Amino acid sequence: MQLIKKIFVLPRIFFFLITITIISIIFTNLASNGIEISSIEFIGEATLPKGLIFQNTEVGGLSGITYNSKNNLYYAISDERGQKAATHLFTLKIDLSKGLLEKGGIIPLSVTTLLNENGKIFRPGETDTEGIALTNKATVFVSSEGDAAKLINPFIKEFSLSSGREIARLPIPNKFLPDKTSQQGIRNNLAFESLTITPDNKHLFTATENALIQDGVAAKPNIGSPCRILQYNLLNKQPEKEFLYQTESVTPFLNLIGKFASGLPDLLALDNQGHFLSLERSFTGLGFAISLFQVSLEGGNDIHNIDSLLAVDSKNIKPVKKKLLLDLRKLDVLLDNIEGLTLGPKLPDGQQSLILISDNNFNSLQRTQILAFKIKIENPLIRLLRRLLSNINF
């Protein structure tokens, strides 16, 4: 009888160990793999009227956007440098209630003037506000590119949404600051355009639009540029890591005017494990080339202790991983100067929305354009189970 009991106990132990092993594998994969976008679908375009004046402020220069899911509102930062109006952001309503974006689906609701730590407006030319990210405290972080030519430093500051007043600033590492010799720091108008905060509100990320002077060349036709992603710890408000992001090389098509610009204007954190959407934008002489990438920090080297990539063998530095999600030139849409992106609300079918916005540069030939997409986000557990099942032969 004792022998029979032992025989029945052994299978239980076996199945218990198998269960523990499977659970261990699942949790290991969940820890190392964040969410992944498995599909993206264009669901509409809307534009604001050219020269639109709202609350005595021209609506334009919208370089970054962030979404408040609690009240279904968006905050868009203008890069107007104080020539037409004081530094400000707009609160917008974007109607996706029908599962798509229709003409007239964008409604400006208010203008918030941003004030410095002393409660005063910023002087003209003092800011070039490009990125914006919402916190869980009714505040936003805003990034400014500064002005390298005038030795005006870039900044990342936190502002109250209710008063617009500056309440905190993040320190910028010296390697990013321009100097009189023009041998280091940001390039003019190619600095902190991007800004995003992880869902747990523990980390903030920004990136240079192009390489620092001491890191390599700015983007040129058929040549990409090595950008730096900068990670902040929001618990102590200190920078802690940096990563190499290499922009794609872009070939101009029929560039009769000879102008070319390309870079990384925005990042969007998808989870707390270092997975992002990135937006790359190029002006090719004949329209814009816009691409969306899925990005992972996994395996990328931390380069915060390297002040100059040109001073080391950068071939040994592993950049972040990138995978092309969508080349927007394949859409049947005349693209404008897309610079910002944010997740929006869940759509009526339960899928996640994504919003892109353009900076019209206050140019009469350009538009403030909003593009909407439906994205399917695959949970890491579902992805793991799908992969396990695909390896099983029935």
Short mmCIF file of N, CA, C and O in Angstrom, two decimals, residues 22-153:
data_model
loop_
_atom_site.label_atom_id
_atom_site.label_comp_id
_atom_site.label_asym_id
_atom_site.label_seq_id
_atom_site.Cartn_x
_atom_site.Cartn_y
_atom_site.Cartn_z
N ILE A 22 7.01 26.47 -15.73
CA ILE A 22 6.27 27.28 -16.71
C ILE A 22 6.02 28.68 -16.16
O ILE A 22 6.20 29.69 -16.86
N ILE A 23 5.59 28.74 -14.89
CA ILE A 23 5.34 30.05 -14.27
C ILE A 23 6.62 30.87 -14.23
O ILE A 23 6.62 32.08 -14.49
N SER A 24 7.73 30.21 -13.92
CA SER A 24 9.01 30.90 -13.88
C SER A 24 9.39 31.46 -15.24
O SER A 24 9.84 32.61 -15.36
N ILE A 25 9.17 30.65 -16.29
CA ILE A 25 9.48 31.10 -17.65
C ILE A 25 8.62 32.29 -18.03
O ILE A 25 9.09 33.28 -18.59
N ILE A 26 7.32 32.21 -17.69
CA ILE A 26 6.40 33.30 -18.01
C ILE A 26 6.82 34.60 -17.34
O ILE A 26 6.92 35.65 -17.97
N PHE A 27 7.11 34.53 -16.05
CA PHE A 27 7.47 35.75 -15.33
C PHE A 27 8.82 36.29 -15.79
O PHE A 27 9.03 37.51 -15.82
N THR A 28 9.75 35.40 -16.16
CA THR A 28 11.03 35.85 -16.69
C THR A 28 10.83 36.62 -17.98
O THR A 28 11.42 37.67 -18.21
N ASN A 29 9.95 36.09 -18.85
CA ASN A 29 9.68 36.75 -20.11
C ASN A 29 8.92 38.04 -19.92
O ASN A 29 9.14 39.03 -20.62
N LEU A 30 7.99 38.06 -18.96
CA LEU A 30 7.24 39.29 -18.69
C LEU A 30 8.14 40.38 -18.19
O LEU A 30 7.95 41.57 -18.47
N ALA A 31 9.14 40.02 -17.41
CA ALA A 31 10.05 41.01 -16.85
C ALA A 31 10.94 41.61 -17.92
O ALA A 31 11.32 42.78 -17.84
N SER A 32 11.30 40.81 -18.93
CA SER A 32 12.25 41.28 -19.93
C SER A 32 11.58 41.78 -21.21
O SER A 32 12.23 42.38 -22.05
N ASN A 33 10.30 41.49 -21.38
CA ASN A 33 9.61 41.89 -22.60
C ASN A 33 8.43 42.78 -22.28
O ASN A 33 7.55 42.41 -21.51
N GLY A 34 8.42 43.96 -22.92
CA GLY A 34 7.29 44.86 -22.73
C GLY A 34 6.27 44.63 -23.82
O GLY A 34 6.32 43.68 -24.58
N ILE A 35 5.33 45.54 -23.88
CA ILE A 35 4.28 45.42 -24.89
C ILE A 35 4.86 45.65 -26.28
O ILE A 35 5.90 46.29 -26.44
N GLU A 36 4.17 45.14 -27.26
CA GLU A 36 4.62 45.25 -28.64
C GLU A 36 3.43 45.58 -29.52
O GLU A 36 2.33 45.07 -29.30
N ILE A 37 3.64 46.45 -30.49
CA ILE A 37 2.57 46.82 -31.41
C ILE A 37 2.58 45.85 -32.58
O ILE A 37 3.57 45.73 -33.30
N SER A 38 1.47 45.14 -32.75
CA SER A 38 1.40 44.12 -33.79
C SER A 38 0.76 44.63 -35.07
O SER A 38 0.92 44.03 -36.14
N SER A 39 0.01 45.75 -35.01
CA SER A 39 -0.58 46.31 -36.23
C SER A 39 -0.91 47.77 -36.01
O SER A 39 -1.09 48.23 -34.87
N ILE A 40 -0.98 48.52 -37.11
CA ILE A 40 -1.35 49.94 -37.05
C ILE A 40 -2.22 50.26 -38.25
O ILE A 40 -1.96 49.81 -39.37
N GLU A 41 -3.29 51.03 -38.01
CA GLU A 41 -4.26 51.35 -39.06
C GLU A 41 -4.57 52.84 -39.02
O GLU A 41 -4.89 53.39 -37.96
N PHE A 42 -4.49 53.50 -40.15
CA PHE A 42 -4.80 54.92 -40.26
C PHE A 42 -6.31 55.13 -40.17
O PHE A 42 -7.07 54.46 -40.88
N ILE A 43 -6.75 56.04 -39.29
CA ILE A 43 -8.20 56.25 -39.11
C ILE A 43 -8.61 57.71 -39.27
O ILE A 43 -9.68 58.11 -38.81
N GLY A 44 -7.80 58.49 -39.93
CA GLY A 44 -8.29 59.83 -40.25
C GLY A 44 -7.32 60.97 -40.05
O GLY A 44 -6.32 60.84 -39.34
N GLU A 45 -7.66 62.08 -40.70
CA GLU A 45 -6.84 63.28 -40.66
C GLU A 45 -7.74 64.49 -40.44
O GLU A 45 -8.89 64.53 -40.91
N ALA A 46 -7.23 65.47 -39.72
CA ALA A 46 -7.95 66.74 -39.57
C ALA A 46 -6.91 67.85 -39.51
O ALA A 46 -5.78 67.64 -39.07
N THR A 47 -7.29 69.03 -39.95
CA THR A 47 -6.39 70.18 -39.90
C THR A 47 -7.12 71.37 -39.30
O THR A 47 -8.35 71.47 -39.38
N LEU A 48 -6.34 72.25 -38.71
CA LEU A 48 -6.90 73.50 -38.21
C LEU A 48 -6.78 74.57 -39.28
O LEU A 48 -5.84 74.54 -40.09
N PRO A 49 -7.70 75.52 -39.31
CA PRO A 49 -7.63 76.58 -40.32
C PRO A 49 -6.32 77.36 -40.24
O PRO A 49 -5.79 77.60 -39.14
N LYS A 50 -5.79 77.73 -41.39
CA LYS A 50 -4.54 78.51 -41.42
C LYS A 50 -4.78 79.88 -40.78
O LYS A 50 -5.79 80.53 -41.02
N GLY A 51 -3.82 80.29 -39.97
CA GLY A 51 -3.92 81.60 -39.33
C GLY A 51 -4.98 81.68 -38.27
O GLY A 51 -5.39 82.79 -37.88
N LEU A 52 -5.43 80.54 -37.74
CA LEU A 52 -6.49 80.54 -36.72
C LEU A 52 -6.04 81.30 -35.48
O LEU A 52 -4.98 81.03 -34.91
N ILE A 53 -6.85 82.26 -35.06
CA ILE A 53 -6.60 83.01 -33.83
C ILE A 53 -7.58 82.54 -32.77
O ILE A 53 -8.81 82.58 -32.98
N PHE A 54 -7.05 82.09 -31.64
CA PHE A 54 -7.89 81.61 -30.54
C PHE A 54 -7.42 82.28 -29.25
O PHE A 54 -6.25 82.23 -28.90
N GLN A 55 -8.34 82.93 -28.57
CA GLN A 55 -8.01 83.68 -27.35
C GLN A 55 -6.81 84.61 -27.58
O GLN A 55 -5.85 84.62 -26.81
N ASN A 56 -6.87 85.35 -28.67
CA ASN A 56 -5.85 86.34 -29.05
C ASN A 56 -4.48 85.72 -29.31
O ASN A 56 -3.45 86.41 -29.24
N THR A 57 -4.45 84.42 -29.59
CA THR A 57 -3.19 83.72 -29.83
C THR A 57 -3.31 82.91 -31.12
O THR A 57 -4.29 82.16 -31.30
N GLU A 58 -2.33 83.04 -32.00
CA GLU A 58 -2.35 82.24 -33.23
C GLU A 58 -2.02 80.79 -32.90
O GLU A 58 -1.04 80.50 -32.22
N VAL A 59 -2.85 79.90 -33.39
CA VAL A 59 -2.64 78.48 -33.16
C VAL A 59 -1.65 77.97 -34.19
O VAL A 59 -1.95 77.91 -35.39
N GLY A 60 -0.47 77.59 -33.73
CA GLY A 60 0.56 77.12 -34.65
C GLY A 60 1.80 76.71 -33.90
O GLY A 60 1.90 76.85 -32.68
N GLY A 61 2.76 76.17 -34.63
CA GLY A 61 4.02 75.74 -34.03
C GLY A 61 3.85 74.59 -33.06
O GLY A 61 4.65 74.46 -32.12
N LEU A 62 2.85 73.74 -33.25
CA LEU A 62 2.55 72.68 -32.28
C LEU A 62 3.54 71.52 -32.46
O LEU A 62 3.40 70.69 -33.34
N SER A 63 4.54 71.50 -31.59
CA SER A 63 5.67 70.59 -31.76
C SER A 63 5.58 69.34 -30.91
O SER A 63 6.30 68.37 -31.15
N GLY A 64 4.75 69.35 -29.88
CA GLY A 64 4.61 68.19 -29.01
C GLY A 64 3.21 68.12 -28.47
O GLY A 64 2.52 69.14 -28.33
N ILE A 65 2.77 66.89 -28.13
CA ILE A 65 1.41 66.70 -27.64
C ILE A 65 1.40 65.59 -26.61
O ILE A 65 2.17 64.63 -26.70
N THR A 66 0.52 65.72 -25.61
CA THR A 66 0.38 64.70 -24.57
C THR A 66 -1.10 64.59 -24.21
O THR A 66 -1.86 65.54 -24.40
N TYR A 67 -1.50 63.42 -23.70
CA TYR A 67 -2.92 63.13 -23.50
C TYR A 67 -3.24 62.92 -22.03
O TYR A 67 -2.51 62.24 -21.31
N ASN A 68 -4.36 63.53 -21.59
CA ASN A 68 -4.86 63.36 -20.23
C ASN A 68 -6.10 62.46 -20.30
O ASN A 68 -7.17 62.89 -20.72
N SER A 69 -5.93 61.20 -19.91
CA SER A 69 -7.03 60.23 -20.03
C SER A 69 -8.16 60.50 -19.03
O SER A 69 -9.29 60.06 -19.24
N LYS A 70 -7.87 61.23 -17.95
CA LYS A 70 -8.89 61.49 -16.94
C LYS A 70 -10.00 62.39 -17.46
O LYS A 70 -11.16 62.25 -17.07
N ASN A 71 -9.63 63.36 -18.31
CA ASN A 71 -10.65 64.27 -18.82
C ASN A 71 -10.73 64.27 -20.35
O ASN A 71 -11.41 65.12 -20.93
N ASN A 72 -10.02 63.31 -20.98
CA ASN A 72 -10.05 63.16 -22.44
C ASN A 72 -9.66 64.45 -23.15
O ASN A 72 -10.29 64.87 -24.12
N LEU A 73 -8.58 65.07 -22.65
CA LEU A 73 -8.06 66.30 -23.24
C LEU A 73 -6.60 66.12 -23.63
O LEU A 73 -5.89 65.27 -23.09
N TYR A 74 -6.15 66.97 -24.57
CA TYR A 74 -4.76 66.96 -25.02
C TYR A 74 -4.12 68.31 -24.71
O TYR A 74 -4.78 69.35 -24.78
N TYR A 75 -2.83 68.28 -24.42
CA TYR A 75 -2.07 69.51 -24.23
C TYR A 75 -0.98 69.53 -25.29
O TYR A 75 -0.17 68.60 -25.40
N ALA A 76 -0.96 70.60 -26.09
CA ALA A 76 0.00 70.73 -27.18
C ALA A 76 0.87 71.95 -26.94
O ALA A 76 0.35 73.05 -26.69
N ILE A 77 2.18 71.76 -27.00
CA ILE A 77 3.11 72.86 -26.75
C ILE A 77 3.45 73.56 -28.07
O ILE A 77 3.64 72.92 -29.10
N SER A 78 3.47 74.87 -28.04
CA SER A 78 3.86 75.65 -29.22
C SER A 78 5.32 76.05 -29.09
O SER A 78 5.79 76.39 -28.00
N ASP A 79 6.04 76.02 -30.22
CA ASP A 79 7.45 76.42 -30.19
C ASP A 79 7.64 77.89 -30.57
O ASP A 79 8.75 78.31 -30.91
N GLU A 80 6.56 78.65 -30.50
CA GLU A 80 6.65 80.09 -30.75
C GLU A 80 7.60 80.70 -29.71
O GLU A 80 7.44 80.49 -28.51
N ARG A 81 8.60 81.44 -30.16
CA ARG A 81 9.68 81.88 -29.28
C ARG A 81 9.41 83.23 -28.60
O ARG A 81 10.33 83.93 -28.22
N GLY A 82 8.15 83.56 -28.48
CA GLY A 82 7.84 84.80 -27.78
C GLY A 82 7.75 86.01 -28.69
O GLY A 82 7.62 87.14 -28.20
N GLN A 83 7.80 85.80 -30.00
CA GLN A 83 7.71 86.93 -30.92
C GLN A 83 6.26 87.33 -31.16
O GLN A 83 5.92 88.51 -31.22
N LYS A 84 5.37 86.33 -31.30
CA LYS A 84 3.96 86.59 -31.54
C LYS A 84 3.17 86.59 -30.23
O LYS A 84 2.18 87.30 -30.08
N ALA A 85 3.59 85.72 -29.29
CA ALA A 85 2.90 85.59 -27.99
C ALA A 85 3.89 85.00 -27.00
O ALA A 85 4.91 84.44 -27.38
N ALA A 86 3.58 85.14 -25.72
CA ALA A 86 4.44 84.56 -24.69
C ALA A 86 4.42 83.04 -24.81
O ALA A 86 3.48 82.44 -25.37
N THR A 87 5.45 82.38 -24.30
CA THR A 87 5.54 80.93 -24.33
C THR A 87 4.26 80.31 -23.78
O THR A 87 3.80 80.68 -22.70
N HIS A 88 3.69 79.34 -24.51
CA HIS A 88 2.36 78.86 -24.12
C HIS A 88 2.11 77.44 -24.62
O HIS A 88 2.83 76.92 -25.48
N LEU A 89 1.04 76.86 -24.09
CA LEU A 89 0.52 75.58 -24.58
C LEU A 89 -0.98 75.72 -24.79
O LEU A 89 -1.63 76.60 -24.23
N PHE A 90 -1.51 74.83 -25.62
CA PHE A 90 -2.94 74.80 -25.91
C PHE A 90 -3.56 73.54 -25.31
O PHE A 90 -2.94 72.48 -25.28
N THR A 91 -4.79 73.67 -24.83
CA THR A 91 -5.60 72.51 -24.48
C THR A 91 -6.55 72.25 -25.63
O THR A 91 -7.24 73.16 -26.09
N LEU A 92 -6.56 70.99 -26.11
CA LEU A 92 -7.36 70.63 -27.29
C LEU A 92 -8.31 69.50 -26.98
O LEU A 92 -8.05 68.66 -26.11
N LYS A 93 -9.39 69.46 -27.71
CA LYS A 93 -10.31 68.33 -27.73
C LYS A 93 -10.19 67.69 -29.10
O LYS A 93 -10.31 68.37 -30.12
N ILE A 94 -9.94 66.38 -29.14
CA ILE A 94 -9.87 65.65 -30.41
C ILE A 94 -10.91 64.54 -30.36
O ILE A 94 -10.85 63.67 -29.50
N ASP A 95 -11.86 64.61 -31.26
CA ASP A 95 -13.02 63.72 -31.22
C ASP A 95 -12.74 62.41 -31.97
O ASP A 95 -12.63 62.39 -33.20
N LEU A 96 -12.62 61.32 -31.22
CA LEU A 96 -12.46 59.99 -31.79
C LEU A 96 -13.62 59.08 -31.40
O LEU A 96 -13.51 57.86 -31.47
N SER A 97 -14.74 59.68 -31.03
CA SER A 97 -15.87 58.91 -30.48
C SER A 97 -16.47 57.94 -31.50
O SER A 97 -17.10 56.95 -31.12
N LYS A 98 -16.28 58.21 -32.79
CA LYS A 98 -16.81 57.32 -33.82
C LYS A 98 -15.78 56.29 -34.28
O LYS A 98 -16.03 55.55 -35.24
N GLY A 99 -14.64 56.28 -33.61
CA GLY A 99 -13.59 55.34 -33.99
C GLY A 99 -12.72 55.83 -35.13
O GLY A 99 -11.90 55.09 -35.66
N LEU A 100 -12.89 57.10 -35.49
CA LEU A 100 -12.06 57.71 -36.53
C LEU A 100 -12.00 59.21 -36.30
O LEU A 100 -12.75 59.77 -35.50
N LEU A 101 -11.07 59.86 -36.99
CA LEU A 101 -10.92 61.31 -36.89
C LEU A 101 -11.48 61.94 -38.16
O LEU A 101 -11.03 61.62 -39.26
N GLU A 102 -12.44 62.83 -37.99
CA GLU A 102 -13.08 63.48 -39.12
C GLU A 102 -12.66 64.95 -39.19
O GLU A 102 -12.15 65.51 -38.21
N LYS A 103 -12.89 65.56 -40.34
CA LYS A 103 -12.63 67.00 -40.48
C LYS A 103 -13.46 67.75 -39.45
O LYS A 103 -14.63 67.45 -39.23
N GLY A 104 -12.86 68.73 -38.82
CA GLY A 104 -13.55 69.48 -37.77
C GLY A 104 -13.51 68.78 -36.43
O GLY A 104 -14.17 69.22 -35.49
N GLY A 105 -12.72 67.70 -36.34
CA GLY A 105 -12.67 66.95 -35.09
C GLY A 105 -11.70 67.48 -34.05
O GLY A 105 -11.49 66.85 -33.02
N ILE A 106 -11.09 68.64 -34.32
CA ILE A 106 -10.15 69.26 -33.37
C ILE A 106 -10.72 70.58 -32.89
O ILE A 106 -11.08 71.44 -33.69
N ILE A 107 -10.81 70.73 -31.58
CA ILE A 107 -11.39 71.95 -31.01
C ILE A 107 -10.43 72.53 -29.97
O ILE A 107 -10.19 71.90 -28.94
N PRO A 108 -9.86 73.73 -30.19
CA PRO A 108 -9.08 74.40 -29.15
C PRO A 108 -9.99 74.81 -28.00
O PRO A 108 -11.08 75.34 -28.21
N LEU A 109 -9.53 74.57 -26.76
CA LEU A 109 -10.34 74.90 -25.59
C LEU A 109 -9.76 76.03 -24.76
O LEU A 109 -10.51 76.82 -24.19
N SER A 110 -8.44 76.09 -24.67
CA SER A 110 -7.84 77.15 -23.84
C SER A 110 -6.37 77.32 -24.18
O SER A 110 -5.76 76.46 -24.83
N VAL A 111 -5.82 78.45 -23.75
CA VAL A 111 -4.39 78.75 -23.90
C VAL A 111 -3.82 78.97 -22.50
O VAL A 111 -4.40 79.70 -21.69
N THR A 112 -2.70 78.32 -22.20
CA THR A 112 -2.03 78.51 -20.91
C THR A 112 -0.66 79.11 -21.15
O THR A 112 0.19 78.52 -21.83
N THR A 113 -0.44 80.30 -20.62
CA THR A 113 0.86 80.96 -20.71
C THR A 113 1.80 80.35 -19.67
O THR A 113 1.43 80.22 -18.50
N LEU A 114 3.00 79.99 -20.09
CA LEU A 114 3.97 79.42 -19.17
C LEU A 114 4.80 80.54 -18.54
O LEU A 114 5.25 81.46 -19.22
N LEU A 115 4.99 80.42 -17.23
CA LEU A 115 5.69 81.44 -16.45
C LEU A 115 6.94 80.84 -15.83
O LEU A 115 6.99 79.65 -15.52
N ASN A 116 7.96 81.67 -15.64
CA ASN A 116 9.19 81.18 -15.03
C ASN A 116 9.02 81.02 -13.52
O ASN A 116 7.93 81.23 -12.97
N GLU A 117 10.10 80.67 -12.84
CA GLU A 117 10.03 80.40 -11.40
C GLU A 117 9.62 81.63 -10.60
O GLU A 117 9.14 81.51 -9.46
N ASN A 118 9.78 82.80 -11.19
CA ASN A 118 9.39 84.04 -10.51
C ASN A 118 7.98 84.48 -10.88
O ASN A 118 7.55 85.57 -10.48
N GLY A 119 7.30 83.65 -11.65
CA GLY A 119 5.93 83.99 -12.04
C GLY A 119 5.86 84.99 -13.17
O GLY A 119 4.80 85.58 -13.42
N LYS A 120 6.96 85.17 -13.92
CA LYS A 120 7.01 86.12 -15.02
C LYS A 120 7.03 85.36 -16.35
O LYS A 120 7.46 84.22 -16.42
N ILE A 121 6.56 86.02 -17.41
CA ILE A 121 6.63 85.41 -18.72
C ILE A 121 8.09 85.33 -19.16
O ILE A 121 8.93 86.12 -18.72
N PHE A 122 8.39 84.37 -20.02
CA PHE A 122 9.74 84.24 -20.54
C PHE A 122 10.02 85.34 -21.56
O PHE A 122 9.13 85.76 -22.30
N ARG A 123 11.26 85.81 -21.58
CA ARG A 123 11.63 86.86 -22.52
C ARG A 123 11.62 86.31 -23.95
O ARG A 123 11.90 85.12 -24.17
N PRO A 124 11.33 87.14 -24.95
CA PRO A 124 11.38 86.68 -26.34
C PRO A 124 12.74 86.07 -26.68
O PRO A 124 13.78 86.64 -26.35
N GLY A 125 12.72 84.90 -27.30
CA GLY A 125 13.96 84.22 -27.67
C GLY A 125 14.57 83.39 -26.56
O GLY A 125 15.54 82.65 -26.80
N GLU A 126 14.01 83.44 -25.36
CA GLU A 126 14.58 82.70 -24.23
C GLU A 126 14.23 81.22 -24.29
O GLU A 126 14.95 80.38 -23.74
N THR A 127 13.13 80.88 -24.96
CA THR A 127 12.70 79.48 -25.03
C THR A 127 12.48 79.05 -26.48
O THR A 127 12.23 79.87 -27.36
N ASP A 128 12.60 77.76 -26.69
CA ASP A 128 12.17 77.11 -27.93
C ASP A 128 11.52 75.81 -27.52
O ASP A 128 12.09 74.74 -27.65
N THR A 129 10.32 75.92 -26.98
CA THR A 129 9.64 74.78 -26.34
C THR A 129 9.14 73.81 -27.40
O THR A 129 8.37 74.17 -28.28
N GLU A 130 9.57 72.55 -27.28
CA GLU A 130 9.31 71.56 -28.32
C GLU A 130 8.61 70.30 -27.81
O GLU A 130 7.83 69.70 -28.53
N GLY A 131 8.94 69.84 -26.59
CA GLY A 131 8.38 68.59 -26.09
C GLY A 131 7.51 68.81 -24.87
O GLY A 131 7.71 69.77 -24.12
N ILE A 132 6.54 67.91 -24.66
CA ILE A 132 5.64 68.04 -23.51
C ILE A 132 5.22 66.65 -23.05
O ILE A 132 4.99 65.75 -23.88
N ALA A 133 5.15 66.45 -21.73
CA ALA A 133 4.75 65.16 -21.17
C ALA A 133 3.97 65.41 -19.88
O ALA A 133 4.39 66.18 -19.01
N LEU A 134 2.83 64.74 -19.76
CA LEU A 134 1.94 64.90 -18.61
C LEU A 134 2.38 64.01 -17.46
O LEU A 134 2.73 62.84 -17.65
N THR A 135 2.33 64.55 -16.23
CA THR A 135 2.60 63.77 -15.03
C THR A 135 1.27 63.33 -14.41
O THR A 135 0.19 63.63 -14.93
N ASN A 136 1.34 62.68 -13.26
CA ASN A 136 0.12 62.29 -12.53
C ASN A 136 -0.22 63.29 -11.43
O ASN A 136 -0.98 62.99 -10.53
N LYS A 137 0.34 64.51 -11.54
CA LYS A 137 0.15 65.53 -10.49
C LYS A 137 -0.44 66.83 -11.05
O LYS A 137 -0.24 67.89 -10.47
N ALA A 138 -1.16 66.74 -12.18
CA ALA A 138 -1.73 67.94 -12.82
C ALA A 138 -0.63 68.93 -13.19
O ALA A 138 -0.79 70.15 -13.08
N THR A 139 0.50 68.39 -13.63
CA THR A 139 1.61 69.21 -14.14
C THR A 139 2.09 68.60 -15.45
O THR A 139 1.77 67.46 -15.78
N VAL A 140 2.86 69.39 -16.18
CA VAL A 140 3.51 68.89 -17.39
C VAL A 140 4.99 69.25 -17.34
O VAL A 140 5.37 70.30 -16.82
N PHE A 141 5.81 68.37 -17.86
CA PHE A 141 7.20 68.71 -18.15
C PHE A 141 7.26 69.23 -19.57
O PHE A 141 6.57 68.72 -20.47
N VAL A 142 8.07 70.25 -19.78
CA VAL A 142 8.25 70.85 -21.10
C VAL A 142 9.74 70.95 -21.38
O VAL A 142 10.52 71.35 -20.50
N SER A 143 10.14 70.59 -22.59
CA SER A 143 11.55 70.72 -22.97
C SER A 143 11.72 71.90 -23.93
O SER A 143 10.84 72.18 -24.75
N SER A 144 12.85 72.57 -23.79
CA SER A 144 13.20 73.68 -24.68
C SER A 144 14.56 73.38 -25.31
O SER A 144 15.48 72.92 -24.63
N GLU A 145 14.68 73.67 -26.61
CA GLU A 145 15.95 73.45 -27.30
C GLU A 145 16.98 74.51 -26.99
O GLU A 145 18.17 74.33 -27.28
N GLY A 146 16.54 75.62 -26.40
CA GLY A 146 17.47 76.71 -26.19
C GLY A 146 17.89 77.34 -27.51
O GLY A 146 17.18 77.26 -28.52
N ASP A 147 19.07 77.93 -27.52
CA ASP A 147 19.61 78.53 -28.74
C ASP A 147 21.13 78.43 -28.66
O ASP A 147 21.78 79.24 -28.00
N ALA A 148 21.68 77.42 -29.32
CA ALA A 148 23.13 77.19 -29.23
C ALA A 148 23.92 78.38 -29.76
O ALA A 148 24.98 78.72 -29.24
N ALA A 149 23.41 79.05 -30.80
CA ALA A 149 24.12 80.17 -31.39
C ALA A 149 24.26 81.33 -30.41
O ALA A 149 25.25 82.07 -30.45
N LYS A 150 23.26 81.46 -29.51
CA LYS A 150 23.29 82.54 -28.52
C LYS A 150 23.69 82.03 -27.13
O LYS A 150 23.58 82.76 -26.15
N LEU A 151 24.17 80.78 -27.07
CA LEU A 151 24.59 80.13 -25.81
C LEU A 151 23.45 80.12 -24.78
O LEU A 151 23.68 80.24 -23.58
N ILE A 152 22.21 79.97 -25.27
CA ILE A 152 21.06 79.79 -24.38
C ILE A 152 20.87 78.29 -24.19
O ILE A 152 20.65 77.56 -25.15
N ASN A 153 20.98 77.83 -22.95
CA ASN A 153 20.95 76.40 -22.67
C ASN A 153 19.56 75.79 -22.89
O ASN A 153 18.55 76.45 -22.67
#
